[in-house]
Amino acid sequence: MTTTPIERSIAFAAVFNFRDLGGLTTADGRTVRRRTVYRSDTLSRLGAEDRAAFTALGIRTVIDLRRPAEVASMGRVPEWTQVVWRHNHLDHPLWDHSTYTTEIGVAGWLSARYLELAHHGRADIARVIGLLTDADHGPTVVHCVAGKDRTGLIVALALDLLGVPDDQIAADYALTERSAPMFTQWVRTAFPNEDHANTPPFFTYTPAEAMLMTLQGLRYRHGSVAEYLVGAGLHPDRVQRLRDRLLEA
């Protein structure tokens, strides 16, 4: 296991986008607690060579955001992890890739998809944020397939509730792009017979602007991230519970 303090990233053999939310700072100078909540891509790729490193993190809960069909085809987090697996698919329409144009651009297209996801999956998103507020769940990982879109939105909303400034939220989201070459190489090796020549740019790029536009759009529609989530069923007390769990005193 290798970790970069500045980026908070942890490298496993075939899990490429795993990092700690801890170490980010809020607008009022507080620090997000380390080793409490992590974000990741698909954890079913964890192998025996990762066992000691993953176990050392003390993770007790995995929140899996993938669609049921994705879980069925890729599998769950390995049983040797001995975690509590919580499947919380975020309900939303499949993306129509044909709507992408270079005029719209990656940031504009992705932010539109994230706002669409926030609309359709609002209750599911509030439920996941609620799970992150519960200290009894222990160190927790939230993940989807690439740890980019669904995970990116959940993490951005949680960090906003903590008071982390937009520029730091967007910078954390943008770090996912650094994992793209390793993930792409793994896909080409694992699925050599598939066509990898025409991958849309929004599959691998995570421009900070996409998340900045998403947060701005949510606030325009709902007033604030907190109002968006409370309106979806998150109890107002849960916002303070999240801060109590994830912010250093």
GROMACS .gro file of C-alpha atoms in nm:
model
  249
    1MET     CA    1   0.000   0.000   0.000
    2THR     CA    2   0.129   0.346  -0.085
    3THR     CA    3  -0.025   0.672   0.025
    4THR     CA    4   0.044   1.029  -0.080
    5PRO     CA    5  -0.028   1.269   0.210
    6ILE     CA    6  -0.120   1.563  -0.012
    7GLU     CA    7  -0.356   1.369  -0.235
    8ARG     CA    8  -0.470   1.122   0.031
    9SER     CA    9  -0.455   0.843  -0.226
   10ILE     CA   10  -0.401   0.475  -0.149
   11ALA     CA   11  -0.287   0.241  -0.426
   12PHE     CA   12  -0.398  -0.121  -0.457
   13ALA     CA   13  -0.313  -0.370  -0.729
   14ALA     CA   14  -0.628  -0.322  -0.941
   15VAL     CA   15  -0.824  -0.055  -0.752
   16PHE     CA   16  -0.707   0.275  -0.891
   17ASN     CA   17  -0.918   0.555  -0.743
   18PHE     CA   18  -0.915   0.495  -0.367
   19ARG     CA   19  -0.855   0.790  -0.137
   20ASP     CA   20  -0.923   0.925   0.209
   21LEU     CA   21  -1.148   1.230   0.246
   22GLY     CA   22  -0.950   1.317   0.557
   23GLY     CA   23  -0.708   1.608   0.542
   24LEU     CA   24  -0.930   1.850   0.352
   25THR     CA   25  -1.002   2.173   0.537
   26THR     CA   26  -1.320   2.373   0.587
   27ALA     CA   27  -1.375   2.742   0.530
   28ASP     CA   28  -1.353   2.801   0.906
   29GLY     CA   29  -1.021   2.621   0.936
   30ARG     CA   30  -1.127   2.279   1.063
   31THR     CA   31  -0.987   1.956   0.920
   32VAL     CA   32  -1.178   1.658   0.786
   33ARG     CA   33  -1.096   1.357   1.004
   34ARG     CA   34  -0.870   1.097   0.848
   35ARG     CA   35  -0.934   0.722   0.821
   36THR     CA   36  -1.310   0.766   0.857
   37VAL     CA   37  -1.464   0.792   0.508
   38TYR     CA   38  -1.299   0.685   0.184
   39ARG     CA   39  -1.404   0.701  -0.180
   40SER     CA   40  -1.319   0.436  -0.438
   41ASP     CA   41  -1.381   0.264  -0.766
   42THR     CA   42  -1.504  -0.097  -0.784
   43LEU     CA   43  -1.385  -0.291  -0.480
   44SER     CA   44  -1.461  -0.632  -0.629
   45ARG     CA   45  -1.118  -0.606  -0.794
   46LEU     CA   46  -0.939  -0.624  -0.458
   47GLY     CA   47  -0.711  -0.927  -0.465
   48ALA     CA   48  -0.524  -1.142  -0.216
   49GLU     CA   49  -0.222  -0.915  -0.256
   50ASP     CA   50  -0.432  -0.627  -0.121
   51ARG     CA   51  -0.558  -0.807   0.186
   52ALA     CA   52  -0.307  -0.681   0.443
   53ALA     CA   53  -0.323  -0.322   0.320
   54PHE     CA   54  -0.701  -0.309   0.310
   55THR     CA   55  -0.737  -0.478   0.649
   56ALA     CA   56  -0.499  -0.225   0.802
   57LEU     CA   57  -0.748   0.053   0.722
   58GLY     CA   58  -1.001  -0.097   0.961
   59ILE     CA   59  -1.289  -0.049   0.719
   60ARG     CA   60  -1.618  -0.185   0.852
   61THR     CA   61  -1.878  -0.066   0.598
   62VAL     CA   62  -1.891  -0.049   0.220
   63ILE     CA   63  -2.164   0.158   0.050
   64ASP     CA   64  -2.204   0.034  -0.307
   65LEU     CA   65  -2.378   0.279  -0.542
   66ARG     CA   66  -2.380   0.057  -0.851
   67ARG     CA   67  -2.685  -0.063  -1.039
   68PRO     CA   68  -2.800  -0.419  -0.960
   69ALA     CA   69  -2.683  -0.535  -1.304
   70GLU     CA   70  -2.336  -0.392  -1.239
   71VAL     CA   71  -2.317  -0.573  -0.907
   72ALA     CA   72  -2.428  -0.896  -1.074
   73SER     CA   73  -2.167  -0.873  -1.350
   74MET     CA   74  -1.872  -0.741  -1.147
   75GLY     CA   75  -1.934  -0.891  -0.805
   76ARG     CA   76  -1.925  -0.747  -0.456
   77VAL     CA   77  -1.638  -0.653  -0.231
   78PRO     CA   78  -1.455  -0.978  -0.141
   79GLU     CA   79  -1.584  -1.172   0.157
   80TRP     CA   80  -1.239  -1.175   0.319
   81THR     CA   81  -1.281  -0.803   0.392
   82GLN     CA   82  -1.552  -0.895   0.648
   83VAL     CA   83  -1.726  -0.561   0.594
   84VAL     CA   84  -2.095  -0.481   0.610
   85TRP     CA   85  -2.202  -0.438   0.246
   86ARG     CA   86  -2.478  -0.183   0.191
   87HIS     CA   87  -2.617  -0.166  -0.161
   88ASN     CA   88  -2.768   0.176  -0.231
   89HIS     CA   89  -2.818   0.217  -0.604
   90LEU     CA   90  -2.884   0.578  -0.709
   91ASP     CA   91  -3.188   0.559  -0.935
   92HIS     CA   92  -3.146   0.760  -1.256
   93PRO     CA   93  -3.183   0.716  -1.633
   94LEU     CA   94  -2.899   0.563  -1.828
   95TRP     CA   95  -2.692   0.832  -1.994
   96ASP     CA   96  -2.750   0.896  -2.364
   97HIS     CA   97  -2.393   0.932  -2.488
   98SER     CA   98  -2.512   1.061  -2.825
   99THR     CA   99  -2.608   1.392  -2.661
  100TYR     CA  100  -2.243   1.481  -2.607
  101THR     CA  101  -2.088   1.735  -2.843
  102THR     CA  102  -1.758   1.918  -2.837
  103GLU     CA  103  -1.955   2.244  -2.821
  104ILE     CA  104  -2.112   2.138  -2.492
  105GLY     CA  105  -1.775   2.015  -2.365
  106VAL     CA  106  -1.692   1.761  -2.098
  107ALA     CA  107  -1.755   1.989  -1.800
  108GLY     CA  108  -2.091   2.110  -1.929
  109TRP     CA  109  -2.208   1.763  -2.030
  110LEU     CA  110  -2.104   1.601  -1.703
  111SER     CA  111  -2.258   1.872  -1.486
  112ALA     CA  112  -2.587   1.830  -1.673
  113ARG     CA  113  -2.574   1.455  -1.605
  114TYR     CA  114  -2.493   1.510  -1.238
  115LEU     CA  115  -2.785   1.749  -1.198
  116GLU     CA  116  -3.006   1.492  -1.372
  117LEU     CA  117  -2.878   1.230  -1.128
  118ALA     CA  118  -2.942   1.466  -0.837
  119HIS     CA  119  -3.300   1.510  -0.954
  120HIS     CA  120  -3.393   1.146  -1.018
  121GLY     CA  121  -3.186   0.992  -0.741
  122ARG     CA  122  -3.261   1.255  -0.478
  123ALA     CA  123  -3.411   1.022  -0.216
  124ASP     CA  124  -3.137   0.763  -0.271
  125ILE     CA  125  -2.869   1.030  -0.237
  126ALA     CA  126  -3.018   1.158   0.088
  127ARG     CA  127  -3.024   0.801   0.220
  128VAL     CA  128  -2.653   0.752   0.145
  129ILE     CA  129  -2.558   1.082   0.306
  130GLY     CA  130  -2.758   0.968   0.609
  131LEU     CA  131  -2.549   0.650   0.627
  132LEU     CA  132  -2.231   0.856   0.632
  133THR     CA  133  -2.350   1.038   0.944
  134ASP     CA  134  -2.363   0.721   1.155
  135ALA     CA  135  -2.043   0.672   1.355
  136ASP     CA  136  -2.155   0.319   1.446
  137HIS     CA  137  -2.081   0.213   1.088
  138GLY     CA  138  -1.709   0.263   1.152
  139PRO     CA  139  -1.461   0.353   0.879
  140THR     CA  140  -1.660   0.354   0.556
  141VAL     CA  141  -1.594   0.335   0.182
  142VAL     CA  142  -1.842   0.464  -0.075
  143HIS     CA  143  -1.789   0.349  -0.433
  144CYS     CA  144  -1.942   0.295  -0.777
  145VAL     CA  145  -1.772   0.156  -1.090
  146ALA     CA  146  -1.501   0.414  -1.154
  147GLY     CA  147  -1.544   0.619  -0.837
  148LYS     CA  148  -1.604   0.916  -1.063
  149ASP     CA  149  -1.966   1.018  -1.121
  150ARG     CA  150  -2.200   0.872  -0.860
  151THR     CA  151  -1.930   0.859  -0.597
  152GLY     CA  152  -1.810   1.202  -0.702
  153LEU     CA  153  -2.152   1.355  -0.646
  154ILE     CA  154  -2.205   1.188  -0.307
  155VAL     CA  155  -1.864   1.300  -0.185
  156ALA     CA  156  -1.912   1.655  -0.312
  157LEU     CA  157  -2.242   1.690  -0.127
  158ALA     CA  158  -2.096   1.547   0.195
  159LEU     CA  159  -1.797   1.782   0.178
  160ASP     CA  160  -2.027   2.078   0.120
  161LEU     CA  161  -2.221   1.990   0.436
  162LEU     CA  162  -1.891   1.987   0.624
  163GLY     CA  163  -1.811   2.337   0.504
  164VAL     CA  164  -1.529   2.247   0.266
  165PRO     CA  165  -1.495   2.526   0.005
  166ASP     CA  166  -1.602   2.459  -0.353
  167ASP     CA  167  -1.248   2.483  -0.489
  168GLN     CA  168  -1.129   2.201  -0.262
  169ILE     CA  169  -1.435   1.990  -0.342
  170ALA     CA  170  -1.375   2.035  -0.713
  171ALA     CA  171  -1.002   1.966  -0.677
  172ASP     CA  172  -1.074   1.638  -0.498
  173TYR     CA  173  -1.316   1.541  -0.775
  174ALA     CA  174  -1.055   1.627  -1.039
  175LEU     CA  175  -0.802   1.387  -0.883
  176THR     CA  176  -1.003   1.098  -1.031
  177GLU     CA  177  -0.862   1.185  -1.373
  178ARG     CA  178  -0.517   1.078  -1.253
  179SER     CA  179  -0.640   0.722  -1.213
  180ALA     CA  180  -0.777   0.706  -1.568
  181PRO     CA  181  -0.461   0.580  -1.746
  182MET     CA  182  -0.422   0.289  -1.501
  183PHE     CA  183  -0.791   0.203  -1.519
  184THR     CA  184  -0.788   0.224  -1.901
  185GLN     CA  185  -0.487  -0.007  -1.922
  186TRP     CA  186  -0.655  -0.255  -1.690
  187VAL     CA  187  -0.972  -0.253  -1.902
  188ARG     CA  188  -0.774  -0.315  -2.220
  189THR     CA  189  -0.594  -0.607  -2.059
  190ALA     CA  190  -0.905  -0.755  -1.895
  191PHE     CA  191  -1.126  -0.713  -2.205
  192PRO     CA  192  -0.891  -0.742  -2.505
  193ASN     CA  193  -1.169  -0.819  -2.753
  194GLU     CA  194  -1.368  -0.501  -2.692
  195ASP     CA  195  -1.339  -0.182  -2.897
  196HIS     CA  196  -1.142   0.069  -2.690
  197ALA     CA  197  -1.068   0.314  -2.970
  198ASN     CA  198  -1.374   0.537  -2.939
  199THR     CA  199  -1.401   0.600  -2.567
  200PRO     CA  200  -1.596   0.923  -2.509
  201PRO     CA  201  -1.388   1.192  -2.334
  202PHE     CA  202  -1.631   1.218  -2.043
  203PHE     CA  203  -1.541   0.859  -1.948
  204THR     CA  204  -1.193   0.958  -1.834
  205TYR     CA  205  -1.188   1.337  -1.782
  206THR     CA  206  -1.299   1.496  -1.456
  207PRO     CA  207  -1.253   1.871  -1.497
  208ALA     CA  208  -1.300   2.064  -1.174
  209GLU     CA  209  -1.543   2.291  -1.357
  210ALA     CA  210  -1.792   2.005  -1.387
  211MET     CA  211  -1.832   1.981  -1.011
  212LEU     CA  212  -1.828   2.357  -0.962
  213MET     CA  213  -2.114   2.389  -1.212
  214THR     CA  214  -2.302   2.106  -1.041
  215LEU     CA  215  -2.285   2.269  -0.698
  216GLN     CA  216  -2.389   2.602  -0.844
  217GLY     CA  217  -2.681   2.437  -1.023
  218LEU     CA  218  -2.801   2.261  -0.710
  219ARG     CA  219  -2.793   2.585  -0.513
  220TYR     CA  220  -2.978   2.768  -0.788
  221ARG     CA  221  -3.256   2.506  -0.782
  222HIS     CA  222  -3.274   2.435  -0.409
  223GLY     CA  223  -3.106   2.720  -0.223
  224SER     CA  224  -2.828   2.507  -0.071
  225VAL     CA  225  -2.703   2.150  -0.064
  226ALA     CA  226  -2.848   2.111   0.286
  227GLU     CA  227  -3.191   2.228   0.169
  228TYR     CA  228  -3.174   1.990  -0.127
  229LEU     CA  229  -3.099   1.694   0.102
  230VAL     CA  230  -3.341   1.785   0.381
  231GLY     CA  231  -3.612   1.825   0.119
  232ALA     CA  232  -3.534   1.469   0.007
  233GLY     CA  233  -3.582   1.325   0.355
  234LEU     CA  234  -3.251   1.378   0.535
  235HIS     CA  235  -3.331   1.482   0.892
  236PRO     CA  236  -3.177   1.824   0.971
  237ASP     CA  237  -3.002   1.674   1.276
  238ARG     CA  238  -2.805   1.450   1.043
  239VAL     CA  239  -2.611   1.748   0.907
  240GLN     CA  240  -2.467   1.817   1.252
  241ARG     CA  241  -2.406   1.446   1.307
  242LEU     CA  242  -2.201   1.436   0.987
  243ARG     CA  243  -1.995   1.732   1.109
  244ASP     CA  244  -1.947   1.571   1.448
  245ARG     CA  245  -1.828   1.249   1.289
  246LEU     CA  246  -1.603   1.388   1.019
  247LEU     CA  247  -1.455   1.710   1.153
  248GLU     CA  248  -1.164   1.727   1.394
  249ALA     CA  249  -1.243   1.911   1.716
   0.00000   0.00000   0.00000
